[in-house]
Amino acid sequence: IDWREHIIFKKRLPQIASLQVEYPAEPEESYKITNINDRDFEVKSLFTGELVEDVNAERILNMLTSFEEINFEAFITHYSQAEQDSIIQQEPFYIMTLTGKDGSETRLRTYRRPALDGQTEFIGEEIPYDVDRMYAVMNDDTELLLIQYFVFDKISRKLSYFLN
């Protein structure tokens, strides 16, 4: 199965109409960015429904230009259907929807992954979640993917990151 493409997002800035990022556990951090003309962006809080003033356009630009090629690490094929279903039935960590100017839409739901045995913080405390990887599901698919925070952190910022 792993011979298939591992691309999730492959859009250049001029191809992006909007990006919506929802944090179910932190609704006040959820937002939608609309690309007005590749230099100007409209940011709307999904929590209040209002436009957000005084945002850092450079941070928005840096994030949106990061969608040129975003890949996942692997297909999860060694879990039973029941194990996969139990992951997908959890509340997502975040849900990201990238809409192209051509009308295409890619939706990614992410789920935290339990920490591996023995994974600890710097102070030696055990941690509840894997700090390197999480699970994801694309669009309405049920196939579980493995993604890396290293790759996805730069495109899944919370709303507060963009405020001046």
mmCIF file of C-alpha atoms in Angstrom:
data_model
loop_
_atom_site.group_PDB
_atom_site.id
_atom_site.type_symbol
_atom_site.label_atom_id
_atom_site.label_comp_id
_atom_site.label_asym_id
_atom_site.label_seq_id
_atom_site.Cartn_x
_atom_site.Cartn_y
_atom_site.Cartn_z
ATOM 1 C CA ILE A 1 0.000 0.000 0.000
ATOM 2 C CA ASP A 2 2.834 2.425 0.781
ATOM 3 C CA TRP A 3 3.659 3.012 -2.892
ATOM 4 C CA ARG A 4 0.780 5.488 -3.120
ATOM 5 C CA GLU A 5 1.401 9.212 -2.976
ATOM 6 C CA HIS A 6 1.753 10.595 0.519
ATOM 7 C CA ILE A 7 0.636 14.120 -0.394
ATOM 8 C CA ILE A 8 -2.109 15.729 1.671
ATOM 9 C CA PHE A 9 -1.828 19.344 0.546
ATOM 10 C CA LYS A 10 -0.193 20.618 -2.637
ATOM 11 C CA LYS A 11 -1.360 24.166 -3.294
ATOM 12 C CA ARG A 12 0.581 27.325 -3.984
ATOM 13 C CA LEU A 13 -0.660 30.569 -2.466
ATOM 14 C CA PRO A 14 -2.364 31.837 -5.675
ATOM 15 C CA GLN A 15 -4.383 28.578 -5.761
ATOM 16 C CA ILE A 16 -5.689 28.944 -2.184
ATOM 17 C CA ALA A 17 -9.101 30.533 -1.604
ATOM 18 C CA SER A 18 -9.366 29.870 2.125
ATOM 19 C CA LEU A 19 -8.111 27.899 5.084
ATOM 20 C CA GLN A 20 -10.288 26.960 8.018
ATOM 21 C CA VAL A 21 -8.825 25.519 11.220
ATOM 22 C CA GLU A 22 -11.133 24.307 13.986
ATOM 23 C CA TYR A 23 -10.002 23.349 17.474
ATOM 24 C CA PRO A 24 -12.990 21.524 19.059
ATOM 25 C CA ALA A 25 -11.471 21.640 22.576
ATOM 26 C CA GLU A 26 -10.520 25.331 22.172
ATOM 27 C CA PRO A 27 -13.246 26.904 20.016
ATOM 28 C CA GLU A 28 -11.939 30.427 20.677
ATOM 29 C CA GLU A 29 -8.777 29.447 18.735
ATOM 30 C CA SER A 30 -10.747 28.390 15.617
ATOM 31 C CA TYR A 31 -10.676 30.611 12.531
ATOM 32 C CA LYS A 32 -11.025 30.979 8.790
ATOM 33 C CA ILE A 33 -8.518 32.851 6.628
ATOM 34 C CA THR A 34 -9.733 34.079 3.241
ATOM 35 C CA ASN A 35 -7.121 34.902 0.610
ATOM 36 C CA ILE A 36 -8.206 38.220 -0.910
ATOM 37 C CA ASN A 37 -5.352 38.807 -3.395
ATOM 38 C CA ASP A 38 -2.292 36.807 -2.225
ATOM 39 C CA ARG A 39 -1.153 39.801 -0.123
ATOM 40 C CA ASP A 40 -4.281 40.715 1.813
ATOM 41 C CA PHE A 41 -6.167 38.263 3.992
ATOM 42 C CA GLU A 42 -9.391 38.303 5.940
ATOM 43 C CA VAL A 43 -9.369 36.455 9.254
ATOM 44 C CA LYS A 44 -12.646 35.482 10.883
ATOM 45 C CA SER A 45 -13.054 33.966 14.336
ATOM 46 C CA LEU A 46 -15.278 30.892 14.095
ATOM 47 C CA PHE A 47 -16.053 31.360 17.800
ATOM 48 C CA THR A 48 -17.436 34.908 17.596
ATOM 49 C CA GLY A 49 -18.252 34.946 13.873
ATOM 50 C CA GLU A 50 -16.514 38.319 13.631
ATOM 51 C CA LEU A 51 -13.594 39.510 11.543
ATOM 52 C CA VAL A 52 -10.377 39.753 13.530
ATOM 53 C CA GLU A 53 -8.586 43.084 13.245
ATOM 54 C CA ASP A 54 -4.876 43.711 13.754
ATOM 55 C CA VAL A 55 -3.501 40.357 12.607
ATOM 56 C CA ASN A 56 0.092 39.687 11.621
ATOM 57 C CA ALA A 57 -0.067 39.399 7.812
ATOM 58 C CA GLU A 58 3.496 38.086 7.597
ATOM 59 C CA ARG A 59 2.647 35.131 9.836
ATOM 60 C CA ILE A 60 -0.452 34.397 7.754
ATOM 61 C CA LEU A 61 1.572 34.589 4.538
ATOM 62 C CA ASN A 62 4.262 32.279 5.947
ATOM 63 C CA MET A 63 1.652 29.712 6.918
ATOM 64 C CA LEU A 64 -0.289 29.798 3.641
ATOM 65 C CA THR A 65 2.881 29.469 1.547
ATOM 66 C CA SER A 66 3.703 26.286 3.494
ATOM 67 C CA PHE A 67 0.915 24.340 1.740
ATOM 68 C CA GLU A 68 2.980 23.818 -1.444
ATOM 69 C CA GLU A 69 3.716 20.251 -0.401
ATOM 70 C CA ILE A 70 2.584 18.723 2.862
ATOM 71 C CA ASN A 71 2.954 14.957 3.168
ATOM 72 C CA PHE A 72 1.970 12.344 5.708
ATOM 73 C CA GLU A 73 4.453 9.818 6.998
ATOM 74 C CA ALA A 74 2.616 6.520 6.576
ATOM 75 C CA PHE A 75 -0.646 4.665 6.142
ATOM 76 C CA ILE A 76 -1.682 2.888 9.348
ATOM 77 C CA THR A 77 -2.271 -0.658 8.139
ATOM 78 C CA HIS A 78 -1.439 -2.730 11.211
ATOM 79 C CA TYR A 79 -4.475 -1.693 13.312
ATOM 80 C CA SER A 80 -7.695 -3.656 13.352
ATOM 81 C CA GLN A 81 -10.827 -1.964 12.025
ATOM 82 C CA ALA A 82 -12.082 -1.700 15.624
ATOM 83 C CA GLU A 83 -8.868 0.075 16.698
ATOM 84 C CA GLN A 84 -9.117 2.500 13.780
ATOM 85 C CA ASP A 85 -12.811 3.147 14.464
ATOM 86 C CA SER A 86 -12.132 3.907 18.129
ATOM 87 C CA ILE A 87 -9.552 6.534 17.123
ATOM 88 C CA ILE A 88 -11.821 8.164 14.538
ATOM 89 C CA GLN A 89 -14.720 8.298 17.004
ATOM 90 C CA GLN A 90 -12.702 10.513 19.378
ATOM 91 C CA GLU A 91 -13.035 14.289 19.273
ATOM 92 C CA PRO A 92 -10.511 15.552 16.701
ATOM 93 C CA PHE A 93 -7.515 17.561 17.948
ATOM 94 C CA TYR A 94 -8.090 19.925 15.040
ATOM 95 C CA ILE A 95 -9.917 19.920 11.713
ATOM 96 C CA MET A 96 -8.331 21.739 8.810
ATOM 97 C CA THR A 97 -10.104 22.553 5.544
ATOM 98 C CA LEU A 98 -8.137 23.990 2.628
ATOM 99 C CA THR A 99 -10.293 25.311 -0.215
ATOM 100 C CA GLY A 100 -8.816 26.009 -3.621
ATOM 101 C CA LYS A 101 -9.864 28.791 -5.965
ATOM 102 C CA ASP A 102 -10.944 25.966 -8.309
ATOM 103 C CA GLY A 103 -13.513 24.870 -5.699
ATOM 104 C CA SER A 104 -11.555 21.813 -4.556
ATOM 105 C CA GLU A 105 -11.611 21.092 -0.848
ATOM 106 C CA THR A 106 -9.254 19.014 1.282
ATOM 107 C CA ARG A 107 -10.294 18.321 4.855
ATOM 108 C CA LEU A 108 -7.956 16.814 7.408
ATOM 109 C CA ARG A 109 -9.100 15.625 10.826
ATOM 110 C CA THR A 110 -6.308 14.989 13.318
ATOM 111 C CA TYR A 111 -6.328 12.870 16.456
ATOM 112 C CA ARG A 112 -3.795 12.778 19.259
ATOM 113 C CA ARG A 113 -1.857 9.550 19.571
ATOM 114 C CA PRO A 114 -1.158 8.024 22.999
ATOM 115 C CA ALA A 115 2.442 8.385 24.126
ATOM 116 C CA LEU A 116 4.710 5.478 23.395
ATOM 117 C CA ASP A 117 5.759 3.458 26.430
ATOM 118 C CA GLY A 118 8.503 5.268 28.256
ATOM 119 C CA GLN A 119 8.021 8.647 26.549
ATOM 120 C CA THR A 120 8.639 11.309 29.195
ATOM 121 C CA GLU A 121 8.991 15.067 29.464
ATOM 122 C CA PHE A 122 12.330 16.698 30.234
ATOM 123 C CA ILE A 123 11.496 16.617 33.940
ATOM 124 C CA GLY A 124 10.847 12.885 33.806
ATOM 125 C CA GLU A 125 7.046 13.024 34.030
ATOM 126 C CA GLU A 126 5.194 10.588 31.803
ATOM 127 C CA ILE A 127 3.266 12.337 29.061
ATOM 128 C CA PRO A 128 -0.222 11.391 27.846
ATOM 129 C CA TYR A 129 0.341 11.964 24.110
ATOM 130 C CA ASP A 130 3.035 11.197 21.578
ATOM 131 C CA VAL A 131 5.049 14.402 21.132
ATOM 132 C CA ASP A 132 6.230 13.540 17.605
ATOM 133 C CA ARG A 133 3.260 12.084 15.744
ATOM 134 C CA MET A 134 -0.522 12.017 15.588
ATOM 135 C CA TYR A 135 -3.195 10.302 13.534
ATOM 136 C CA ALA A 136 -5.125 11.904 10.699
ATOM 137 C CA VAL A 137 -7.963 11.138 8.311
ATOM 138 C CA MET A 138 -8.376 12.872 4.945
ATOM 139 C CA ASN A 139 -11.719 14.068 3.608
ATOM 140 C CA ASP A 140 -14.460 11.492 4.223
ATOM 141 C CA ASP A 141 -12.010 8.624 4.046
ATOM 142 C CA THR A 142 -11.708 6.199 6.935
ATOM 143 C CA GLU A 143 -8.089 5.296 6.230
ATOM 144 C CA LEU A 144 -5.880 6.258 9.134
ATOM 145 C CA LEU A 145 -2.673 8.177 8.418
ATOM 146 C CA LEU A 146 0.353 8.930 10.560
ATOM 147 C CA ILE A 147 1.536 12.556 10.481
ATOM 148 C CA GLN A 148 4.370 14.427 12.180
ATOM 149 C CA TYR A 149 4.005 17.534 14.330
ATOM 150 C CA PHE A 150 7.283 18.718 12.762
ATOM 151 C CA VAL A 151 5.505 18.986 9.394
ATOM 152 C CA PHE A 152 2.046 20.059 10.554
ATOM 153 C CA ASP A 153 2.787 22.530 13.363
ATOM 154 C CA LYS A 154 3.636 25.267 10.867
ATOM 155 C CA ILE A 155 0.239 24.958 9.120
ATOM 156 C CA SER A 156 -1.997 24.406 12.141
ATOM 157 C CA ARG A 157 -1.399 27.533 14.202
ATOM 158 C CA LYS A 158 -4.052 28.701 16.632
ATOM 159 C CA LEU A 159 -5.813 32.033 16.134
ATOM 160 C CA SER A 160 -3.874 33.696 18.971
ATOM 161 C CA TYR A 161 -0.625 33.140 17.002
ATOM 162 C CA PHE A 162 -1.770 35.653 14.366
ATOM 163 C CA LEU A 163 -2.788 38.452 16.716
ATOM 164 C CA ASN A 164 -0.497 41.477 16.914
#
